[in-house]
Tab-separated table of C-alpha atoms and ligand atoms in Angstrom:
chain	number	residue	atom	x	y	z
A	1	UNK	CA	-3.606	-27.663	-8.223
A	2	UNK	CA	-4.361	-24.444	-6.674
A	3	UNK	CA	-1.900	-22.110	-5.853
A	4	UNK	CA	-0.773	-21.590	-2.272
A	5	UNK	CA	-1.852	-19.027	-0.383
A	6	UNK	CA	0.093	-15.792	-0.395
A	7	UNK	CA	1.242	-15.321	3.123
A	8	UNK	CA	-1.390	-11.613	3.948
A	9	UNK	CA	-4.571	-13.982	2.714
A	10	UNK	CA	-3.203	-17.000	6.158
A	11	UNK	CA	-2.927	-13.441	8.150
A	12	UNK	CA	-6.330	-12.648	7.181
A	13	UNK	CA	-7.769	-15.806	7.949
A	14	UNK	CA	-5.994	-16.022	11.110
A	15	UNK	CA	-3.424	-18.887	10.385
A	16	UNK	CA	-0.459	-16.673	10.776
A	17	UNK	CA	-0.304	-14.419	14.005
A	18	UNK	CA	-0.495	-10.765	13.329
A	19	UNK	CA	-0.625	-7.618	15.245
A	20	UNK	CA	-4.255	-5.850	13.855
A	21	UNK	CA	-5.150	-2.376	13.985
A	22	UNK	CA	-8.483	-2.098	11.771
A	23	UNK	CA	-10.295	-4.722	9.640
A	24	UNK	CA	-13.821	-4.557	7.847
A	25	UNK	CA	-15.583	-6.071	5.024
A	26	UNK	CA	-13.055	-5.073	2.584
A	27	UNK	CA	-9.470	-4.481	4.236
A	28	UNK	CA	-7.339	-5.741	6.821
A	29	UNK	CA	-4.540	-3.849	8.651
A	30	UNK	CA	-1.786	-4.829	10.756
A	31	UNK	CA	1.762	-3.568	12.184
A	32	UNK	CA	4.257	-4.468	9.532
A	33	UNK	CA	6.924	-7.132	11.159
A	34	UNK	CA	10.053	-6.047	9.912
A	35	UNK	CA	8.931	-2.057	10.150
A	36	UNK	CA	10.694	1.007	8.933
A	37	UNK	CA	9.747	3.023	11.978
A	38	UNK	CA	7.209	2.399	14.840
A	39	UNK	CA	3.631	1.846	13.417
A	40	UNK	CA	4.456	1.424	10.006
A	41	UNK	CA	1.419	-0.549	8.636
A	42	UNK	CA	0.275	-2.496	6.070
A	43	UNK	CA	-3.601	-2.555	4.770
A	44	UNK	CA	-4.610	-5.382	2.755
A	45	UNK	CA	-7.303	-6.391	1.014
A	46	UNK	CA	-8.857	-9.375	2.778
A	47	UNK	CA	-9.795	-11.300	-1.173
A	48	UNK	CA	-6.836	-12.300	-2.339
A	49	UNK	CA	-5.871	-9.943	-5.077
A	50	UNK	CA	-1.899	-9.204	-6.924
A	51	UNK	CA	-2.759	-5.791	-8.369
A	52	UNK	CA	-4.425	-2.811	-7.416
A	53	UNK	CA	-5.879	-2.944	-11.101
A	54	UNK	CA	-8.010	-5.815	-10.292
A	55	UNK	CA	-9.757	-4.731	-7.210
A	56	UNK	CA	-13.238	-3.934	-7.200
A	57	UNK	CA	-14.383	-0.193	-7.133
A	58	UNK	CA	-15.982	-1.432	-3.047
A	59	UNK	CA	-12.335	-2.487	-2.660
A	60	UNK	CA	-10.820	0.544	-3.869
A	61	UNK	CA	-13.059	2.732	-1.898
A	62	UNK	CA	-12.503	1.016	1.494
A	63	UNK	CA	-8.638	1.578	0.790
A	64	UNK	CA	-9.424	4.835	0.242
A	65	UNK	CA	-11.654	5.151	3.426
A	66	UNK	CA	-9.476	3.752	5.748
A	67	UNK	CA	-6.360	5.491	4.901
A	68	UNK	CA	-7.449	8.722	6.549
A	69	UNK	CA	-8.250	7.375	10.127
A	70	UNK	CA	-5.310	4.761	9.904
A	71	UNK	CA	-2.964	7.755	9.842
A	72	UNK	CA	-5.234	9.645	12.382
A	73	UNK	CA	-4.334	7.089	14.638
A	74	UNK	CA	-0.674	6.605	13.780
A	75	UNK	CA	-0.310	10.043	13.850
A	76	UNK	CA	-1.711	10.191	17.106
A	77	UNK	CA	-0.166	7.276	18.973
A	78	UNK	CA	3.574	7.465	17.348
A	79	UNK	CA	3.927	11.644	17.389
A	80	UNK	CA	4.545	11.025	13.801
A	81	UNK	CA	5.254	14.445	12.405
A	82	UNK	CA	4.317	12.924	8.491
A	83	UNK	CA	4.244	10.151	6.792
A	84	UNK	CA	4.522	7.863	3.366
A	85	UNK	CA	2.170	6.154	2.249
A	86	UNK	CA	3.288	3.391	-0.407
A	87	UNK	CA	1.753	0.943	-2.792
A	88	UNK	CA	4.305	-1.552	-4.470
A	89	UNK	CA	2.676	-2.800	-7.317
A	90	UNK	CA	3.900	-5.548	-9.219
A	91	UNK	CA	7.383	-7.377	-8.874
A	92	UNK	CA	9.034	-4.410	-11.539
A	93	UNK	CA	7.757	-1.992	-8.418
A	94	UNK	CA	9.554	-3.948	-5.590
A	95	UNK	CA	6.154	-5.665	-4.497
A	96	UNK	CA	7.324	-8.740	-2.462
A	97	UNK	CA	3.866	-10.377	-1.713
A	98	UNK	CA	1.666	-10.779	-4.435
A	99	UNK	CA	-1.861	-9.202	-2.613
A	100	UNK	CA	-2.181	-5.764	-2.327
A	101	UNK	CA	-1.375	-4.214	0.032
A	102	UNK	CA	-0.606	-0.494	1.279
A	103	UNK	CA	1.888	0.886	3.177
A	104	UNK	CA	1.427	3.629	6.050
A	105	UNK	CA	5.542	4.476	7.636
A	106	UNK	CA	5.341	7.449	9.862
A	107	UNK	CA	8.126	9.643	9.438
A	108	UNK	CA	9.893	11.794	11.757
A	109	UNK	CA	12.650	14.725	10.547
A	110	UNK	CA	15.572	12.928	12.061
A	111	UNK	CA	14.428	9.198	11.224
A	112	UNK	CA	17.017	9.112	8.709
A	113	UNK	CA	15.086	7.157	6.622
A	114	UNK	CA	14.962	9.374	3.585
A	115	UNK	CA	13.227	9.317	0.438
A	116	UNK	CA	14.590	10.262	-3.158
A	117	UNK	CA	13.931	9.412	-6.587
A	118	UNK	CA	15.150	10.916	-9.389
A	119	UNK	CA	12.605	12.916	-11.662
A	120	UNK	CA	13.035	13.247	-15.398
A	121	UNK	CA	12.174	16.163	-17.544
A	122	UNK	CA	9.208	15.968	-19.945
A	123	UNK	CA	8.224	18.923	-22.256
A	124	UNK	CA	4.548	20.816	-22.059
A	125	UNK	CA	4.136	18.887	-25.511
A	126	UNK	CA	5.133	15.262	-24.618
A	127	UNK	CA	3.046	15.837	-21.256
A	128	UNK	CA	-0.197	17.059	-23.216
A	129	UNK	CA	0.004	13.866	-26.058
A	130	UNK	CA	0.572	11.350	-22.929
A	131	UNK	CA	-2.428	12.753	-21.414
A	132	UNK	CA	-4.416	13.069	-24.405
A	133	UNK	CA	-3.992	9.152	-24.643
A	134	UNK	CA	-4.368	8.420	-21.142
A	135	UNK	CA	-7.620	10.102	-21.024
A	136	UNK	CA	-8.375	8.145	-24.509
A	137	UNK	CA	-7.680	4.607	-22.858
A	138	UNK	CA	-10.485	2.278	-21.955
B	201	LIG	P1	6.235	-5.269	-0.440
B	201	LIG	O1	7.699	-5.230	-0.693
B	201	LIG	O2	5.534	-3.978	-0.775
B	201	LIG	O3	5.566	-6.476	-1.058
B	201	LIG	O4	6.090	-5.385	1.137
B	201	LIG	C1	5.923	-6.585	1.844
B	201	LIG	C2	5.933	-6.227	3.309
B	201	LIG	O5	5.353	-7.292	4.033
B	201	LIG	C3	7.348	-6.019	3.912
B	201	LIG	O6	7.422	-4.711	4.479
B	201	LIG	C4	7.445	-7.104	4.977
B	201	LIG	O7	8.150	-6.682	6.118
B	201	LIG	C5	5.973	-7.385	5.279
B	201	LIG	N1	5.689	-8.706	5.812
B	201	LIG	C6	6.052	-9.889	5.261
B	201	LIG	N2	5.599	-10.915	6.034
B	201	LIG	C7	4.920	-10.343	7.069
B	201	LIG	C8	4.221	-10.873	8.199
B	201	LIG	N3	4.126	-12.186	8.424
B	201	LIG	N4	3.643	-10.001	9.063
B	201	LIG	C9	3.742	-8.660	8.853
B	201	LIG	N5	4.377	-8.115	7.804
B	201	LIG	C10	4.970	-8.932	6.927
């Protein structure tokens, strides 16, 4: 039996209302529903896909594309002063819905949202051997 849909690929085929701000070939962006601050948006991928490791290099590069004029145009219409731009991937990442998707939230100075996250220390050494097998890695 085939598995059901995940809720972004009935928004992209129009089953489930939504409130869209782009779409092309590749991706398809709408106003998030339950939104951390006016215009935060979420850009899908209009296949059905769980992890940004499976998309196709077209798919990557519309992502890619559209991110800059997506937060032209938040930017522009919210008097966003910044913003974050988030990509939950997998269910150890707090992804929710299991098709990529990014995140654009606009951020203001006094939206009291924050943003923290605690950064370990790494020596030059242990830095230059992870990167060593990074850049080794199929
Ligand atoms: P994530 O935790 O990265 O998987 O994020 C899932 C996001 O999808 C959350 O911010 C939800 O508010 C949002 N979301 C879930 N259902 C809908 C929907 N029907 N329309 C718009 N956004 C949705």
């Amino acid at each position: 039996m085939a598995a059901p849909a995940s809720i972004f690929a009935r928004i992209v085929a129009g089953e489930i209302p939504c409130q869209c701000v782009y779409q092309d070939q590749y991706v398809f962006a709408f106003l998030d529903v339950n939104p951390l601050s006016d215009g935060h948006t979420l850009i899908v991928t209009k296949r059905t896909v769980e992890r940004v490791e499976d998309l196709t290099v077209d798919e990557g590069a519309a992502l890619g594309r559209v991110l800059p004029l997506l937060v032209r145009r938040l930017t522009a219409v919210t008097g966003a002063e910044g913003c974050n731009i988030l990509q939950n991937n997998g269910r150890v990442a707090g992804q929710e819905v299991p098709h990529v998707h990014f995140h654009i939230i606009p951020r203001r100075a006094d939206d009291g949202l924050g943003y923290r996250w605690r950064a370990q220390k790494r020596s030059p050494a242990e830095l230059e051997t992870l990167a060593q097998r990074i850049r080794a890695q199929a």
